[in-house]
């Protein structure tokens, strides 16, 4: 088979969708919705500017420059521009594809390259290795070393990202994946059967959230199947521009989950849901259109799933709390799920729901953005914290582990009292 040609000056034959870039009519509707444009006022850091740069590379007008590499990683991939664009341009996805190109055009070398390859190609695709790698961090917390480090302020001597990464770490518990039974029966009259896609960060950092997700699903009448052999969805690889490993993970998860006879594949991680819904496009060239289409249809965020099935509210207990909701970008902009989580929260008796101003504005987490660009991430976070303060809420509900980590850290740093909970933890409180 003839090898696929690279488009224009892209170094790899895995370039952004050219027709998509052509759709940009330079109207500028996206500009006020883009956090990096609002921060910098720079055209090249806007959706329109980023698409123009990538198109110029595709059209042979410029080389794949360092500026495009920088912009591809400076983009939060928040997809707010996709929601606002009347022409259906997806600048975030264009930048995601450019990260892959950037790794080819400006390859890393030495120990940094080896470390990156180890994390992306060996550690993340292996659930066992990933879980073992968290053991030192759990010991660090359990043996009181964390307390010593925090109180000695020694991390202030290092780079900003180091202190932030340490400060963001929640209290760690053993990962959930090995503990969850493969099949958990529905409670009461069975309404259906679902597979549960756990997600790496959830099982490692927030096992209680996933436990609550299973509790809510079973109490709502669904049998839950959790295949233990499931692997990372590939979202961290997409974020770091490793599309090859993403495709091999996509191939694996697609085959594993499509073997199961289930009504839906449910996840409680917005980032995983968005990545799983992209498998159809990532594996397009495999020719398995029907299988990929069915897989796409089956992937459901927990809010989307419960919204479609209808939440049984007869046995819900009252939760007397003032609550607000931060929308994860990968739920509202990437998956178009915005109303369903609010409906679920409002369906819980006793809740006093307060709408958050700019609820769908990014929190500044964006995978590794919050550590690579600590200053810009903080500015984006500050805007979010001000809006949270104005609600007077006691609980801040969200639905993505990246947002959860960033918001909990930000609230603590700012001395604000709000507790961050996942939507299934809130539903779990009402479920008893
Ligand atoms: S990306 Fe969309 S909204 Fe932005 S300038 Fe182009 S067409 Fe307009
Ligand atoms: S994905 Fe977000 S940060 Fe990137 S161009 Fe679009 S709005 Fe800006």
Short mmCIF file of C-alpha atoms in Angstrom, two decimals, residues 10-406:
data_model
loop_
_atom_site.label_atom_id
_atom_site.label_comp_id
_atom_site.label_asym_id
_atom_site.label_seq_id
_atom_site.Cartn_x
_atom_site.Cartn_y
_atom_site.Cartn_z
CA UNK A 10 3.42 19.08 8.24
CA UNK A 11 6.15 16.61 9.16
CA UNK A 12 3.74 13.70 9.76
CA UNK A 13 0.94 12.22 7.66
CA UNK A 14 -1.48 12.54 10.61
CA UNK A 15 -2.36 16.17 10.18
CA UNK A 16 -5.36 18.23 11.35
CA UNK A 17 -8.48 18.02 9.24
CA UNK A 18 -7.91 20.43 6.33
CA UNK A 19 -11.58 20.89 5.39
CA UNK A 20 -12.26 21.82 9.02
CA UNK A 21 -9.61 24.55 8.89
CA UNK A 22 -11.06 25.90 5.64
CA UNK A 23 -14.36 26.55 7.43
CA UNK A 24 -12.89 29.44 9.41
CA UNK A 25 -14.35 32.68 8.02
CA UNK A 26 -12.39 34.82 10.49
CA UNK A 27 -15.57 36.26 12.06
CA UNK A 28 -14.01 36.44 15.54
CA UNK A 29 -17.05 35.13 17.46
CA UNK A 30 -14.71 32.74 19.23
CA UNK A 31 -12.34 35.42 20.54
CA UNK A 32 -14.13 36.39 23.79
CA UNK A 33 -14.70 32.71 24.65
CA UNK A 34 -11.04 31.72 24.45
CA UNK A 35 -9.27 31.95 27.84
CA UNK A 36 -5.77 32.21 26.34
CA UNK A 37 -6.81 35.03 23.98
CA UNK A 38 -8.54 36.89 26.81
CA UNK A 39 -5.39 36.52 28.94
CA UNK A 40 -2.87 37.59 26.32
CA UNK A 41 -4.80 39.60 23.73
CA UNK A 42 -2.54 37.90 21.14
CA UNK A 43 -4.12 36.87 17.84
CA UNK A 44 -1.87 33.82 17.56
CA UNK A 45 -3.17 32.61 20.97
CA UNK A 46 -6.77 32.77 19.75
CA UNK A 47 -8.74 29.99 18.03
CA UNK A 48 -8.78 32.00 14.80
CA UNK A 49 -5.03 32.69 14.96
CA UNK A 50 -4.18 29.09 15.79
CA UNK A 51 -6.24 27.75 12.90
CA UNK A 52 -4.63 30.32 10.56
CA UNK A 53 -1.14 29.18 11.63
CA UNK A 54 -1.96 25.52 11.07
CA UNK A 55 -3.59 26.27 7.70
CA UNK A 56 -0.52 28.23 6.58
CA UNK A 57 1.59 25.12 7.33
CA UNK A 58 -0.86 22.95 5.39
CA UNK A 59 -0.74 25.40 2.46
CA UNK A 60 3.08 25.36 2.29
CA UNK A 61 3.19 29.03 3.26
CA UNK A 62 5.24 28.59 6.43
CA UNK A 63 7.27 25.81 8.02
CA UNK A 64 6.05 24.04 11.14
CA UNK A 65 7.58 26.65 13.43
CA UNK A 66 8.37 26.81 17.13
CA UNK A 67 5.52 29.35 17.44
CA UNK A 68 2.99 26.76 16.31
CA UNK A 69 4.46 24.19 18.69
CA UNK A 70 4.15 26.68 21.54
CA UNK A 71 0.57 27.60 20.64
CA UNK A 72 -0.47 23.98 20.33
CA UNK A 73 0.61 23.33 23.94
CA UNK A 74 -0.57 26.71 25.24
CA UNK A 75 -4.09 25.94 23.96
CA UNK A 76 -6.13 24.57 26.89
CA UNK A 77 -8.05 22.29 24.52
CA UNK A 78 -11.09 23.53 26.44
CA UNK A 79 -13.22 23.53 23.25
CA UNK A 80 -15.05 26.71 24.27
CA UNK A 81 -14.32 27.98 20.76
CA UNK A 82 -16.15 24.98 19.24
CA UNK A 83 -19.30 25.90 21.16
CA UNK A 84 -19.17 29.50 19.97
CA UNK A 85 -18.11 28.95 16.34
CA UNK A 86 -20.95 29.32 13.80
CA UNK A 87 -18.88 27.47 11.15
CA UNK A 88 -18.16 24.33 13.15
CA UNK A 89 -14.40 24.91 13.41
CA UNK A 90 -12.70 22.90 16.17
CA UNK A 91 -9.52 24.81 16.97
CA UNK A 92 -8.84 22.65 20.05
CA UNK A 93 -8.77 19.48 17.97
CA UNK A 94 -6.59 21.20 15.35
CA UNK A 95 -4.12 22.04 18.14
CA UNK A 96 -4.34 18.51 19.55
CA UNK A 97 -3.24 17.18 16.14
CA UNK A 98 -0.49 19.84 15.99
CA UNK A 99 0.99 18.60 19.29
CA UNK A 100 1.59 15.28 17.60
CA UNK A 101 3.26 17.09 14.70
CA UNK A 102 5.33 19.17 17.12
CA UNK A 103 6.80 16.04 18.69
CA UNK A 104 7.98 14.99 15.23
CA UNK A 105 9.25 18.44 14.20
CA UNK A 106 11.04 19.13 17.51
CA UNK A 107 11.82 15.71 19.01
CA UNK A 108 12.82 15.51 22.64
CA UNK A 109 16.16 13.91 23.41
CA UNK A 110 17.98 12.12 26.22
CA UNK A 111 16.46 11.46 29.64
CA UNK A 112 13.39 13.67 29.05
CA UNK A 113 12.47 11.67 25.96
CA UNK A 114 13.00 8.37 27.78
CA UNK A 115 10.90 9.49 30.74
CA UNK A 116 8.08 10.67 28.45
CA UNK A 117 8.12 7.39 26.55
CA UNK A 118 8.09 5.39 29.79
CA UNK A 119 5.08 7.28 31.18
CA UNK A 120 3.03 7.39 27.97
CA UNK A 121 3.93 4.08 26.38
CA UNK A 122 4.57 1.79 29.34
CA UNK A 123 3.12 3.12 32.57
CA UNK A 124 -0.24 4.57 31.49
CA UNK A 125 -1.19 1.62 29.25
CA UNK A 126 -0.53 -0.82 32.11
CA UNK A 127 -3.08 -0.58 34.96
CA UNK A 128 -0.90 -2.79 37.22
CA UNK A 129 2.21 -0.67 36.71
CA UNK A 130 0.23 2.52 37.15
CA UNK A 131 -1.28 1.33 40.41
CA UNK A 132 2.13 0.16 41.73
CA UNK A 133 3.65 3.53 40.85
CA UNK A 134 1.27 5.22 43.32
CA UNK A 135 2.54 3.18 46.27
CA UNK A 136 5.45 5.56 47.11
CA UNK A 137 3.01 8.50 47.09
CA UNK A 138 0.68 6.68 49.49
CA UNK A 139 3.60 5.86 51.80
CA UNK A 140 4.76 9.49 51.56
CA UNK A 141 1.38 10.53 52.97
CA UNK A 142 0.98 7.69 55.46
CA UNK A 143 4.45 7.96 57.01
CA UNK A 144 4.06 11.69 57.67
CA UNK A 145 6.73 12.73 55.15
CA UNK A 146 4.14 14.91 53.42
CA UNK A 147 3.45 16.76 56.68
CA UNK A 148 7.18 17.38 57.16
CA UNK A 149 7.71 18.57 53.58
CA UNK A 150 4.71 20.90 53.71
CA UNK A 151 5.67 22.41 57.04
CA UNK A 152 9.33 22.85 56.11
CA UNK A 153 8.30 24.92 53.02
CA UNK A 154 11.25 23.31 51.23
CA UNK A 155 9.24 23.07 48.00
CA UNK A 156 9.23 26.86 47.73
CA UNK A 157 12.90 26.55 46.72
CA UNK A 158 12.01 24.52 43.62
CA UNK A 159 10.02 25.40 40.49
CA UNK A 160 6.40 26.54 40.99
CA UNK A 161 4.96 23.43 39.39
CA UNK A 162 6.56 21.18 42.00
CA UNK A 163 4.91 22.86 44.95
CA UNK A 164 1.60 23.00 43.10
CA UNK A 165 1.71 19.33 42.08
CA UNK A 166 2.43 18.30 45.66
CA UNK A 167 -0.26 20.59 47.03
CA UNK A 168 -2.90 19.25 44.63
CA UNK A 169 -2.49 15.64 45.72
CA UNK A 170 -5.65 14.49 47.51
CA UNK A 171 -5.52 12.00 50.38
CA UNK A 172 -4.67 8.78 48.57
CA UNK A 173 -6.35 5.41 49.12
CA UNK A 174 -5.80 2.02 47.48
CA UNK A 175 -7.00 2.07 43.84
CA UNK A 176 -10.54 0.92 43.22
CA UNK A 177 -10.05 -1.22 40.12
CA UNK A 178 -8.73 -4.33 41.92
CA UNK A 179 -11.40 -4.04 44.62
CA UNK A 180 -14.52 -3.70 42.48
CA UNK A 181 -16.32 -6.96 41.70
CA UNK A 182 -16.64 -7.54 37.95
CA UNK A 183 -20.41 -7.80 38.24
CA UNK A 184 -22.53 -5.87 40.72
CA UNK A 185 -26.25 -6.64 40.61
CA UNK A 186 -28.97 -4.03 40.34
CA UNK A 187 -31.02 -3.23 43.44
CA UNK A 188 -34.73 -3.87 43.15
CA UNK A 189 -36.32 -4.18 39.73
CA UNK A 190 -33.58 -4.25 37.05
CA UNK A 191 -33.83 -1.52 34.41
CA UNK A 192 -30.73 -2.43 32.41
CA UNK A 193 -27.11 -3.51 32.29
CA UNK A 194 -24.16 -1.16 31.89
CA UNK A 195 -20.40 -1.41 31.62
CA UNK A 196 -18.39 0.96 33.78
CA UNK A 197 -15.33 2.70 32.33
CA UNK A 198 -13.32 3.62 35.42
CA UNK A 199 -10.58 5.95 34.14
CA UNK A 200 -7.04 6.04 35.59
CA UNK A 201 -7.24 9.24 37.63
CA UNK A 202 -10.58 8.31 39.13
CA UNK A 203 -9.49 4.88 40.32
CA UNK A 204 -6.15 6.22 41.63
CA UNK A 205 -7.05 9.63 43.06
CA UNK A 206 -10.80 9.53 43.66
CA UNK A 207 -11.80 5.89 44.25
CA UNK A 208 -14.67 7.05 46.48
CA UNK A 209 -16.23 8.95 43.57
CA UNK A 210 -16.31 5.82 41.42
CA UNK A 211 -17.65 3.81 44.37
CA UNK A 212 -20.51 6.31 44.61
CA UNK A 213 -21.10 6.08 40.85
CA UNK A 214 -21.55 2.32 41.16
CA UNK A 215 -23.80 2.79 44.19
CA UNK A 216 -26.00 5.29 42.35
CA UNK A 217 -26.22 3.10 39.23
CA UNK A 218 -27.13 -0.06 41.13
CA UNK A 219 -29.62 1.74 43.36
CA UNK A 220 -31.20 3.18 40.22
CA UNK A 221 -31.75 -0.38 38.96
CA UNK A 222 -28.72 -1.04 36.73
CA UNK A 223 -26.44 -4.05 36.85
CA UNK A 224 -22.83 -2.82 36.61
CA UNK A 225 -20.07 -4.72 34.80
CA UNK A 226 -16.51 -3.43 35.37
CA UNK A 227 -13.97 -5.24 33.17
CA UNK A 228 -10.73 -5.35 35.15
CA UNK A 229 -8.56 -5.50 32.01
CA UNK A 230 -9.69 -2.05 30.84
CA UNK A 231 -6.90 0.41 30.08
CA UNK A 232 -6.41 4.16 29.99
CA UNK A 233 -8.75 5.90 27.51
CA UNK A 234 -5.82 7.68 25.81
CA UNK A 235 -6.76 11.23 26.85
CA UNK A 236 -3.31 11.94 28.39
CA UNK A 237 -1.71 10.74 25.15
CA UNK A 238 -3.90 13.00 23.02
CA UNK A 239 -3.00 15.83 25.33
CA UNK A 240 0.72 15.17 24.97
CA UNK A 241 0.54 14.58 21.22
CA UNK A 242 1.07 10.82 21.16
CA UNK A 243 -1.66 9.77 18.75
CA UNK A 244 -0.06 6.42 17.97
CA UNK A 245 -0.38 5.17 21.56
CA UNK A 246 -3.88 6.68 21.75
CA UNK A 247 -4.87 4.58 18.75
CA UNK A 248 -3.51 1.36 20.22
CA UNK A 249 -5.38 2.02 23.49
CA UNK A 250 -8.52 2.90 21.54
CA UNK A 251 -8.25 -0.35 19.56
CA UNK A 252 -7.87 -2.34 22.80
CA UNK A 253 -10.74 -0.71 24.71
CA UNK A 254 -13.03 -0.83 21.68
CA UNK A 255 -12.60 -4.61 21.33
CA UNK A 256 -12.86 -5.24 25.08
CA UNK A 257 -16.05 -3.25 25.65
CA UNK A 258 -17.79 -4.29 22.44
CA UNK A 259 -17.55 -7.95 23.58
CA UNK A 260 -19.95 -7.11 26.43
CA UNK A 261 -23.69 -7.29 26.08
CA UNK A 262 -24.60 -4.00 27.71
CA UNK A 263 -26.99 -1.14 27.05
CA UNK A 264 -24.39 1.54 27.65
CA UNK A 265 -20.76 2.13 28.63
CA UNK A 266 -20.89 4.64 31.45
CA UNK A 267 -18.09 6.84 32.75
CA UNK A 268 -17.99 9.44 35.52
CA UNK A 269 -14.90 11.18 34.09
CA UNK A 270 -15.67 13.94 31.56
CA UNK A 271 -12.15 13.74 30.07
CA UNK A 272 -12.45 9.97 29.52
CA UNK A 273 -15.94 10.34 28.02
CA UNK A 274 -14.72 12.93 25.53
CA UNK A 275 -11.73 10.78 24.52
CA UNK A 276 -13.85 7.62 24.18
CA UNK A 277 -16.29 9.50 21.95
CA UNK A 278 -13.33 10.45 19.71
CA UNK A 279 -12.43 6.80 18.98
CA UNK A 280 -14.75 6.88 15.97
CA UNK A 281 -12.62 9.56 14.35
CA UNK A 282 -9.26 8.24 15.60
CA UNK A 283 -9.87 4.75 14.21
CA UNK A 284 -11.71 5.95 11.11
CA UNK A 285 -9.21 4.32 8.77
CA UNK A 286 -9.82 0.86 10.25
CA UNK A 287 -13.01 0.69 8.17
CA UNK A 288 -15.06 -0.68 11.10
CA UNK A 289 -17.68 2.05 10.82
CA UNK A 290 -20.62 0.13 12.26
CA UNK A 291 -18.70 -1.10 15.29
CA UNK A 292 -17.26 2.36 15.95
CA UNK A 293 -20.64 4.03 15.54
CA UNK A 294 -22.26 1.61 17.98
CA UNK A 295 -19.41 2.12 20.46
CA UNK A 296 -19.85 5.89 20.19
CA UNK A 297 -23.59 5.57 20.80
CA UNK A 298 -23.00 3.44 23.88
CA UNK A 299 -20.53 5.82 25.57
CA UNK A 300 -22.44 7.85 28.13
CA UNK A 301 -21.36 10.25 30.80
CA UNK A 302 -23.16 9.36 34.04
CA UNK A 303 -25.27 12.58 33.89
CA UNK A 304 -26.17 11.94 30.26
CA UNK A 305 -27.12 8.34 31.07
CA UNK A 306 -29.25 9.13 34.12
CA UNK A 307 -30.84 12.03 32.24
CA UNK A 308 -31.87 9.72 29.39
CA UNK A 309 -33.07 6.92 31.65
CA UNK A 310 -34.82 9.21 34.12
CA UNK A 311 -33.71 9.51 37.73
CA UNK A 312 -35.90 7.61 40.18
CA UNK A 313 -36.46 10.11 42.94
CA UNK A 314 -39.01 8.27 45.16
CA UNK A 315 -36.43 7.01 47.63
CA UNK A 316 -34.00 9.96 47.54
CA UNK A 317 -33.21 11.51 50.92
CA UNK A 318 -33.13 15.24 51.44
CA UNK A 319 -29.72 16.95 51.20
CA UNK A 320 -29.97 20.37 52.85
CA UNK A 321 -27.07 22.11 51.10
CA UNK A 322 -26.44 25.24 49.07
CA UNK A 323 -24.88 23.96 45.87
CA UNK A 324 -23.34 25.38 42.72
CA UNK A 325 -22.00 23.64 39.62
CA UNK A 326 -18.80 24.09 37.61
CA UNK A 327 -19.07 22.64 34.11
CA UNK A 328 -16.01 20.65 33.00
CA UNK A 329 -14.96 21.78 29.50
CA UNK A 330 -14.83 18.18 28.30
CA UNK A 331 -18.43 17.68 29.39
CA UNK A 332 -20.13 20.87 28.19
CA UNK A 333 -18.01 21.89 25.19
CA UNK A 334 -16.63 18.53 24.02
CA UNK A 335 -19.76 16.45 24.67
CA UNK A 336 -22.53 19.06 24.71
CA UNK A 337 -23.73 17.91 28.17
CA UNK A 338 -24.80 20.93 30.14
CA UNK A 339 -28.44 20.72 31.18
CA UNK A 340 -28.44 17.13 32.45
CA UNK A 341 -26.12 17.62 35.47
CA UNK A 342 -28.14 20.67 36.60
CA UNK A 343 -31.40 18.70 36.27
CA UNK A 344 -29.96 15.89 38.39
CA UNK A 345 -28.77 18.28 41.11
CA UNK A 346 -32.12 20.07 41.19
CA UNK A 347 -33.97 16.74 41.41
CA UNK A 348 -32.41 16.04 44.82
CA UNK A 349 -34.81 17.16 47.56
CA UNK A 350 -33.53 19.86 49.89
CA UNK A 351 -30.88 21.28 47.53
CA UNK A 352 -30.66 25.04 47.17
CA UNK A 353 -29.08 25.35 43.70
CA UNK A 354 -27.28 28.58 42.84
CA UNK A 355 -26.20 29.12 39.24
CA UNK A 356 -22.50 29.90 38.84
CA UNK A 357 -21.64 32.87 36.67
CA UNK A 358 -19.45 31.71 33.73
CA UNK A 359 -19.99 28.09 34.81
CA UNK A 360 -18.59 26.78 31.51
CA UNK A 361 -15.43 28.94 31.61
CA UNK A 362 -12.34 26.73 32.05
CA UNK A 363 -10.90 26.39 35.59
CA UNK A 364 -7.31 26.47 34.27
CA UNK A 365 -6.59 22.78 34.91
CA UNK A 366 -6.51 21.40 31.33
CA UNK A 367 -4.42 18.28 32.08
CA UNK A 368 -0.77 19.34 32.39
CA UNK A 369 -1.45 23.02 31.49
CA UNK A 370 -1.91 23.85 35.18
CA UNK A 371 1.66 22.69 35.88
CA UNK A 372 3.32 23.86 32.65
CA UNK A 373 1.83 27.37 32.79
CA UNK A 374 1.32 27.90 36.52
CA UNK A 375 0.96 31.70 36.28
CA UNK A 376 -1.64 31.69 33.49
CA UNK A 377 -3.46 28.78 35.10
CA UNK A 378 -3.70 30.76 38.35
CA UNK A 379 -5.16 33.78 36.54
CA UNK A 380 -7.83 31.61 34.94
CA UNK A 381 -8.53 29.95 38.29
CA UNK A 382 -8.84 33.29 40.12
CA UNK A 383 -11.69 34.32 37.80
CA UNK A 384 -13.46 31.05 38.61
CA UNK A 385 -12.92 31.42 42.37
CA UNK A 386 -14.43 34.93 42.34
CA UNK A 387 -17.55 33.57 40.69
CA UNK A 388 -17.76 30.69 43.17
CA UNK A 389 -17.46 33.14 46.08
CA UNK A 390 -20.37 35.17 44.73
CA UNK A 391 -22.76 32.18 44.84
CA UNK A 392 -22.48 31.69 48.61
CA UNK A 393 -22.55 27.93 47.97
CA UNK A 394 -21.32 25.35 50.49
CA UNK A 395 -20.68 22.66 47.91
CA UNK A 396 -19.09 23.01 44.50
CA UNK A 397 -20.18 20.17 42.25
CA UNK A 398 -18.20 19.09 39.22
CA UNK A 399 -17.69 15.96 37.11
CA UNK A 400 -14.06 15.65 36.08
CA UNK A 401 -11.00 14.72 38.16
CA UNK A 402 -8.76 17.39 36.60
CA UNK A 403 -11.22 20.17 37.54
CA UNK A 404 -11.69 18.55 40.96
CA UNK A 405 -7.94 18.65 41.71
CA UNK A 406 -7.48 22.23 40.49
#
